[in-house]
Amino acid sequence: AGQGEAKVQDNNRQTGKNMTSNICIAGLGLIGGSLARGLRFNGFAGKIIGVDANPHHCTIAMYRGLADEFLPLDEAVEKSDIIILCAPVDANCRLLPGILDMIAGTGKVVTDMGSTKADISAVAERHSARGRYVAAHPMAGTEHSGPAAALDTLFADRIAIICDPEKSDEDALEKVTALLQSFNMKIQYMDSREHDVHVAYVSHISHITSFALALCVLDKEKDARNIMSLAAGGFESTVRLSKSNAETWAPIFTGNSGPILEVIDTYIEKMRLFRQHIQNGDGEELRKLMRSANQIGNILK
């Protein structure tokens, strides 16, 4: 823990000019709550102002000390230098235009932490204050949800994607970059549509297959005791993501439907190959498929 704290403090010295920003976090679930806890720890924020439409979330967030105060969105924006949207992606799209209206002509910045970027970037594109928005996606998360699931170190040393950086004002980009780097995150840049294609393949399909596997097991195995007694590590790790929040993931799947449908079709094609070779009792072809799949280990070391 001491080494981690030293790294954060060293990074804060590099980005110290932004350490006293007042930050509004709209959406106090896993992502928003973990941002609040991390910003509390690393000293980047002068004050954290929480916003959430769910009173239960506000109660838990208050109990856990996730924010210094809780306000309606317009009041929180008025008091903040940086506004971070951490609601489901469809809600972020609805909120962004009004926030850009409020911060137009000021030095305030708005960013979002959503898992898809093409839709919200298109919303921002139509606004005269587009430059005050920075599209960000920290590659971090768990299967748990809500402010009770918030973690101090969720973002530590992870990758953060910033999309369409050339469309953001230079000072806005600097502020959001400094915020992300206060967690020692490594910044990468992408086009928003390119980003959505990549996350469909490496993130979104993982959740869909996990949900589908859970449904398959629940449909075929009616005795919960058998699931509990026979579930080994492989099943638990594969099905873990099926515990993820439906309210978060349904808008992601519908909003990124093009790339996701493409990857689902590819996945079904691979499943059909496995089915065909299993049906034919063709062990050698199965070995070839699995050896090809083993190559992912050269990437994910």
CSV table of C-alpha atoms in Angstrom, one decimal:
chain,number,residue,atom,x,y,z
A,1,ALA,CA,0.0,0.0,0.0
A,2,GLY,CA,2.9,2.3,0.8
A,3,GLN,CA,4.3,1.9,-2.7
A,4,GLY,CA,1.0,2.6,-4.3
A,5,GLU,CA,0.5,5.7,-2.2
A,6,ALA,CA,4.0,6.9,-3.2
A,7,LYS,CA,3.2,6.5,-6.9
A,8,VAL,CA,0.0,8.4,-6.6
A,9,GLN,CA,1.7,11.2,-4.7
A,10,ASP,CA,4.5,11.4,-7.2
A,11,ASN,CA,2.0,11.6,-10.1
A,12,ASN,CA,0.1,14.3,-8.2
A,13,ARG,CA,3.2,16.4,-8.1
A,14,GLN,CA,3.4,16.2,-11.9
A,15,THR,CA,-0.3,17.3,-12.3
A,16,GLY,CA,-0.5,19.5,-9.2
A,17,LYS,CA,-2.0,22.5,-11.0
A,18,ASN,CA,-5.3,20.6,-11.3
A,19,MET,CA,-5.4,19.0,-7.8
A,20,THR,CA,-7.9,21.4,-6.3
A,21,SER,CA,-10.6,21.0,-8.9
A,22,ASN,CA,-14.2,20.7,-7.6
A,23,ILE,CA,-15.6,17.6,-9.2
A,24,CYS,CA,-19.2,16.6,-9.8
A,25,ILE,CA,-19.8,12.9,-10.2
A,26,ALA,CA,-23.3,12.2,-11.7
A,27,GLY,CA,-24.1,8.6,-11.1
A,28,LEU,CA,-22.8,7.0,-7.9
A,29,GLY,CA,-22.6,3.3,-8.9
A,30,LEU,CA,-19.6,1.2,-9.2
A,31,ILE,CA,-17.7,3.5,-11.6
A,32,GLY,CA,-18.8,6.8,-10.1
A,33,GLY,CA,-18.4,5.6,-6.5
A,34,SER,CA,-14.9,4.2,-7.3
A,35,LEU,CA,-13.9,7.4,-8.9
A,36,ALA,CA,-15.0,9.3,-5.8
A,37,ARG,CA,-13.1,6.9,-3.5
A,38,GLY,CA,-10.0,7.1,-5.6
A,39,LEU,CA,-10.1,10.9,-5.9
A,40,ARG,CA,-10.5,11.1,-2.2
A,41,PHE,CA,-7.4,9.0,-1.7
A,42,ASN,CA,-5.2,10.6,-4.3
A,43,GLY,CA,-6.0,14.2,-3.4
A,44,PHE,CA,-6.8,15.4,-6.9
A,45,ALA,CA,-10.3,16.8,-6.0
A,46,GLY,CA,-10.8,19.9,-3.8
A,47,LYS,CA,-14.4,18.9,-3.3
A,48,ILE,CA,-16.5,16.0,-4.6
A,49,ILE,CA,-20.2,16.7,-5.3
A,50,GLY,CA,-22.4,13.7,-5.8
A,51,VAL,CA,-25.5,13.5,-8.0
A,52,ASP,CA,-27.8,10.5,-8.3
A,53,ALA,CA,-31.5,10.1,-9.1
A,54,ASN,CA,-31.7,7.0,-6.9
A,55,PRO,CA,-32.3,8.1,-3.2
A,56,HIS,CA,-31.1,4.7,-2.0
A,57,HIS,CA,-27.8,5.2,-3.9
A,58,CYS,CA,-27.4,8.6,-2.2
A,59,THR,CA,-28.0,7.1,1.2
A,60,ILE,CA,-25.3,4.5,0.7
A,61,ALA,CA,-22.9,7.0,-0.9
A,62,MET,CA,-23.4,9.3,2.1
A,63,TYR,CA,-22.8,6.5,4.5
A,64,ARG,CA,-19.6,5.6,2.7
A,65,GLY,CA,-18.4,9.2,2.5
A,66,LEU,CA,-18.2,9.2,-1.3
A,67,ALA,CA,-19.0,12.9,-1.7
A,68,ASP,CA,-18.7,16.1,0.4
A,69,GLU,CA,-22.2,17.0,-0.5
A,70,PHE,CA,-25.2,15.8,-2.6
A,71,LEU,CA,-27.0,18.2,-4.9
A,72,PRO,CA,-29.4,18.4,-7.9
A,73,LEU,CA,-27.4,18.3,-11.2
A,74,ASP,CA,-27.8,21.9,-12.1
A,75,GLU,CA,-26.5,23.1,-8.7
A,76,ALA,CA,-23.7,20.6,-8.8
A,77,VAL,CA,-22.6,21.8,-12.3
A,78,GLU,CA,-22.7,25.4,-11.0
A,79,LYS,CA,-20.3,24.5,-8.2
A,80,SER,CA,-17.9,22.2,-10.1
A,81,ASP,CA,-14.9,22.6,-12.4
A,82,ILE,CA,-15.1,19.1,-13.8
A,83,ILE,CA,-18.4,17.2,-14.4
A,84,ILE,CA,-18.1,13.4,-14.8
A,85,LEU,CA,-21.0,11.4,-16.2
A,86,CYS,CA,-21.1,7.9,-14.7
A,87,ALA,CA,-24.8,7.0,-15.4
A,88,PRO,CA,-25.8,4.3,-17.9
A,89,VAL,CA,-24.7,5.3,-21.4
A,90,ASP,CA,-28.2,6.2,-22.6
A,91,ALA,CA,-28.7,8.5,-19.6
A,92,ASN,CA,-25.3,10.1,-20.3
A,93,CYS,CA,-26.5,10.9,-23.8
A,94,ARG,CA,-29.6,12.6,-22.5
A,95,LEU,CA,-27.7,14.6,-19.9
A,96,LEU,CA,-24.8,15.9,-22.0
A,97,PRO,CA,-26.6,18.6,-24.1
A,98,GLY,CA,-28.0,20.3,-21.0
A,99,ILE,CA,-24.7,20.3,-19.3
A,100,LEU,CA,-22.9,21.7,-22.3
A,101,ASP,CA,-25.6,24.4,-22.3
A,102,MET,CA,-24.7,25.3,-18.7
A,103,ILE,CA,-20.9,25.3,-19.2
A,104,ALA,CA,-20.7,27.0,-22.6
A,105,GLY,CA,-18.3,29.9,-22.5
A,106,THR,CA,-16.7,28.8,-19.2
A,107,GLY,CA,-13.6,27.0,-18.2
A,108,LYS,CA,-15.7,24.0,-17.0
A,109,VAL,CA,-15.2,20.6,-18.5
A,110,VAL,CA,-17.5,17.6,-18.9
A,111,THR,CA,-16.4,14.0,-19.5
A,112,ASP,CA,-18.1,10.6,-19.3
A,113,MET,CA,-16.9,7.1,-18.3
A,114,GLY,CA,-19.3,5.2,-20.6
A,115,SER,CA,-18.4,1.9,-22.3
A,116,THR,CA,-19.6,3.1,-25.7
A,117,LYS,CA,-18.6,6.4,-27.4
A,118,ALA,CA,-20.1,6.7,-30.9
A,119,ASP,CA,-23.6,7.8,-29.7
A,120,ILE,CA,-22.5,10.3,-27.1
A,121,SER,CA,-19.8,11.7,-29.4
A,122,ALA,CA,-22.5,12.3,-32.0
A,123,VAL,CA,-24.6,14.1,-29.4
A,124,ALA,CA,-21.7,16.3,-28.5
A,125,GLU,CA,-20.8,16.9,-32.1
A,126,ARG,CA,-24.0,18.8,-32.7
A,127,HIS,CA,-23.4,21.3,-29.8
A,128,SER,CA,-21.6,24.6,-30.1
A,129,ALA,CA,-19.7,23.9,-26.9
A,130,ARG,CA,-18.3,20.6,-28.2
A,131,GLY,CA,-14.8,21.5,-27.1
A,132,ARG,CA,-15.7,21.4,-23.4
A,133,TYR,CA,-16.4,17.7,-23.7
A,134,VAL,CA,-13.9,14.9,-23.4
A,135,ALA,CA,-14.9,11.3,-24.3
A,136,ALA,CA,-13.2,8.9,-21.9
A,137,HIS,CA,-13.5,5.2,-21.1
A,138,PRO,CA,-11.4,3.7,-18.2
A,139,MET,CA,-10.9,0.0,-18.9
A,140,ALA,CA,-12.0,-1.1,-15.4
A,141,GLY,CA,-14.9,-2.7,-13.7
A,142,THR,CA,-16.3,-5.7,-11.8
A,143,GLU,CA,-19.5,-7.7,-11.9
A,144,HIS,CA,-20.9,-5.8,-8.9
A,145,SER,CA,-22.9,-2.6,-9.1
A,146,GLY,CA,-24.0,0.3,-6.9
A,147,PRO,CA,-22.1,2.6,-4.5
A,148,ALA,CA,-21.7,-0.3,-2.0
A,149,ALA,CA,-19.4,-2.0,-4.6
A,150,ALA,CA,-17.1,1.1,-5.0
A,151,LEU,CA,-13.4,0.3,-4.7
A,152,ASP,CA,-10.5,2.7,-3.8
A,153,THR,CA,-8.2,1.1,-6.4
A,154,LEU,CA,-10.5,0.1,-9.3
A,155,PHE,CA,-8.7,2.4,-11.7
A,156,ALA,CA,-5.1,2.1,-10.4
A,157,ASP,CA,-2.6,1.4,-13.2
A,158,ARG,CA,-5.3,0.5,-15.8
A,159,ILE,CA,-5.7,1.7,-19.4
A,160,ALA,CA,-7.9,4.7,-20.1
A,161,ILE,CA,-9.1,5.5,-23.6
A,162,ILE,CA,-9.8,9.0,-24.7
A,163,CYS,CA,-11.8,9.2,-28.0
A,164,ASP,CA,-11.6,12.0,-30.6
A,165,PRO,CA,-9.1,14.1,-28.6
A,166,GLU,CA,-8.7,16.5,-31.5
A,167,LYS,CA,-12.3,17.6,-31.0
A,168,SER,CA,-11.8,18.7,-27.4
A,169,ASP,CA,-10.4,22.1,-26.3
A,170,GLU,CA,-6.7,21.8,-25.3
A,171,ASP,CA,-7.3,22.8,-21.7
A,172,ALA,CA,-10.3,20.5,-21.4
A,173,LEU,CA,-8.2,17.6,-22.6
A,174,GLU,CA,-5.4,18.5,-20.2
A,175,LYS,CA,-7.7,18.5,-17.2
A,176,VAL,CA,-9.3,15.1,-18.0
A,177,THR,CA,-5.9,13.6,-18.8
A,178,ALA,CA,-4.6,14.9,-15.5
A,179,LEU,CA,-7.6,13.4,-13.6
A,180,LEU,CA,-7.1,10.0,-15.2
A,181,GLN,CA,-3.3,10.1,-14.6
A,182,SER,CA,-3.9,10.8,-10.9
A,183,PHE,CA,-4.9,7.1,-10.8
A,184,ASN,CA,-1.6,6.2,-12.7
A,185,MET,CA,-3.8,5.3,-15.7
A,186,LYS,CA,-2.1,4.9,-19.0
A,187,ILE,CA,-3.8,7.0,-21.7
A,188,GLN,CA,-4.5,5.7,-25.2
A,189,TYR,CA,-6.4,7.5,-28.0
A,190,MET,CA,-9.0,6.2,-30.5
A,191,ASP,CA,-11.6,7.3,-32.9
A,192,SER,CA,-15.0,6.9,-31.1
A,193,ARG,CA,-16.4,4.5,-33.7
A,194,GLU,CA,-13.2,2.5,-33.8
A,195,HIS,CA,-13.4,2.3,-30.0
A,196,ASP,CA,-16.9,0.8,-30.1
A,197,VAL,CA,-15.9,-1.9,-32.6
A,198,HIS,CA,-12.9,-3.0,-30.4
A,199,VAL,CA,-14.8,-3.0,-27.1
A,200,ALA,CA,-17.5,-5.1,-28.7
A,201,TYR,CA,-15.0,-7.8,-29.4
A,202,VAL,CA,-12.9,-7.7,-26.2
A,203,SER,CA,-15.5,-6.6,-23.6
A,204,HIS,CA,-19.1,-6.7,-24.6
A,205,ILE,CA,-19.1,-10.2,-26.1
A,206,SER,CA,-17.7,-11.5,-22.8
A,207,HIS,CA,-20.7,-10.2,-20.9
A,208,ILE,CA,-23.2,-11.5,-23.5
A,209,THR,CA,-21.7,-15.0,-23.5
A,210,SER,CA,-21.7,-15.0,-19.7
A,211,PHE,CA,-25.4,-14.0,-19.6
A,212,ALA,CA,-26.1,-16.7,-22.2
A,213,LEU,CA,-24.2,-19.4,-20.3
A,214,ALA,CA,-26.0,-18.5,-17.0
A,215,LEU,CA,-29.4,-18.8,-18.8
A,216,CYS,CA,-28.3,-22.1,-20.4
A,217,VAL,CA,-27.4,-23.6,-17.0
A,218,LEU,CA,-30.5,-22.3,-15.3
A,219,ASP,CA,-32.7,-23.7,-18.1
A,220,LYS,CA,-31.1,-27.2,-18.1
A,221,GLU,CA,-30.1,-27.6,-14.5
A,222,LYS,CA,-33.2,-27.2,-12.2
A,223,ASP,CA,-31.6,-28.2,-9.0
A,224,ALA,CA,-29.6,-25.3,-7.5
A,225,ARG,CA,-27.7,-27.8,-5.3
A,226,ASN,CA,-26.2,-29.4,-8.3
A,227,ILE,CA,-25.0,-26.1,-9.7
A,228,MET,CA,-23.4,-25.2,-6.3
A,229,SER,CA,-21.8,-28.6,-5.8
A,230,LEU,CA,-20.5,-29.1,-9.4
A,231,ALA,CA,-19.5,-25.5,-10.2
A,232,ALA,CA,-15.7,-25.5,-10.5
A,233,GLY,CA,-13.3,-22.6,-11.1
A,234,GLY,CA,-13.8,-22.6,-14.8
A,235,PHE,CA,-17.6,-22.2,-14.6
A,236,GLU,CA,-17.4,-19.6,-11.9
A,237,SER,CA,-14.9,-17.4,-13.8
A,238,THR,CA,-16.8,-17.8,-17.1
A,239,VAL,CA,-20.3,-17.0,-15.6
A,240,ARG,CA,-19.0,-14.3,-13.2
A,241,LEU,CA,-20.0,-11.4,-15.5
A,242,SER,CA,-23.6,-12.7,-15.6
A,243,LYS,CA,-24.1,-11.0,-12.2
A,244,SER,CA,-23.6,-7.6,-13.9
A,245,ASN,CA,-26.3,-4.9,-13.7
A,246,ALA,CA,-28.9,-5.2,-16.5
A,247,GLU,CA,-29.7,-1.5,-16.2
A,248,THR,CA,-26.1,-0.8,-17.2
A,249,TRP,CA,-25.6,-3.3,-19.9
A,250,ALA,CA,-28.9,-3.3,-21.8
A,251,PRO,CA,-28.2,0.3,-23.1
A,252,ILE,CA,-24.7,-0.7,-24.0
A,253,PHE,CA,-25.9,-3.7,-26.1
A,254,THR,CA,-28.6,-1.7,-27.9
A,255,GLY,CA,-26.4,1.4,-28.4
A,256,ASN,CA,-23.5,-0.6,-29.9
A,257,SER,CA,-25.7,-3.0,-31.7
A,258,GLY,CA,-23.8,-3.0,-35.1
A,259,PRO,CA,-20.4,-4.2,-33.8
A,260,ILE,CA,-22.0,-6.4,-31.2
A,261,LEU,CA,-24.2,-8.2,-33.8
A,262,GLU,CA,-21.2,-8.8,-35.9
A,263,VAL,CA,-19.2,-10.4,-33.1
A,264,ILE,CA,-22.2,-12.5,-32.0
A,265,ASP,CA,-22.4,-13.9,-35.6
A,266,THR,CA,-18.7,-14.7,-35.4
A,267,TYR,CA,-19.2,-16.3,-32.0
A,268,ILE,CA,-22.1,-18.4,-33.3
A,269,GLU,CA,-19.9,-19.5,-36.3
A,270,LYS,CA,-17.2,-20.7,-33.9
A,271,MET,CA,-19.8,-22.5,-31.7
A,272,ARG,CA,-21.1,-24.3,-34.8
A,273,LEU,CA,-17.6,-25.5,-35.7
A,274,PHE,CA,-17.3,-27.0,-32.2
A,275,ARG,CA,-20.7,-28.5,-32.4
A,276,GLN,CA,-19.9,-30.1,-35.8
A,277,HIS,CA,-16.6,-31.6,-34.8
A,278,ILE,CA,-18.1,-32.9,-31.5
A,279,GLN,CA,-21.1,-34.4,-33.4
A,280,ASN,CA,-18.7,-36.1,-35.8
A,281,GLY,CA,-16.4,-37.3,-33.1
A,282,ASP,CA,-13.5,-35.5,-34.8
A,283,GLY,CA,-11.0,-35.1,-32.0
A,284,GLU,CA,-8.2,-33.9,-34.3
A,285,GLU,CA,-10.3,-31.0,-35.7
A,286,LEU,CA,-11.3,-30.1,-32.1
A,287,ARG,CA,-7.6,-30.1,-31.1
A,288,LYS,CA,-6.8,-27.7,-34.0
A,289,LEU,CA,-9.6,-25.3,-32.9
A,290,MET,CA,-8.4,-25.3,-29.3
A,291,ARG,CA,-4.7,-24.9,-30.3
A,292,SER,CA,-5.6,-21.9,-32.3
A,293,ALA,CA,-7.6,-20.5,-29.4
A,294,ASN,CA,-4.5,-21.1,-27.1
A,295,GLN,CA,-2.7,-18.4,-29.1
A,296,ILE,CA,-4.6,-15.8,-27.1
A,297,GLY,CA,-2.2,-16.7,-24.3
A,298,ASN,CA,0.6,-15.1,-26.2
A,299,ILE,CA,-1.3,-11.8,-26.0
A,300,LEU,CA,-2.8,-12.0,-22.5
A,301,LYS,CA,0.3,-12.8,-20.5
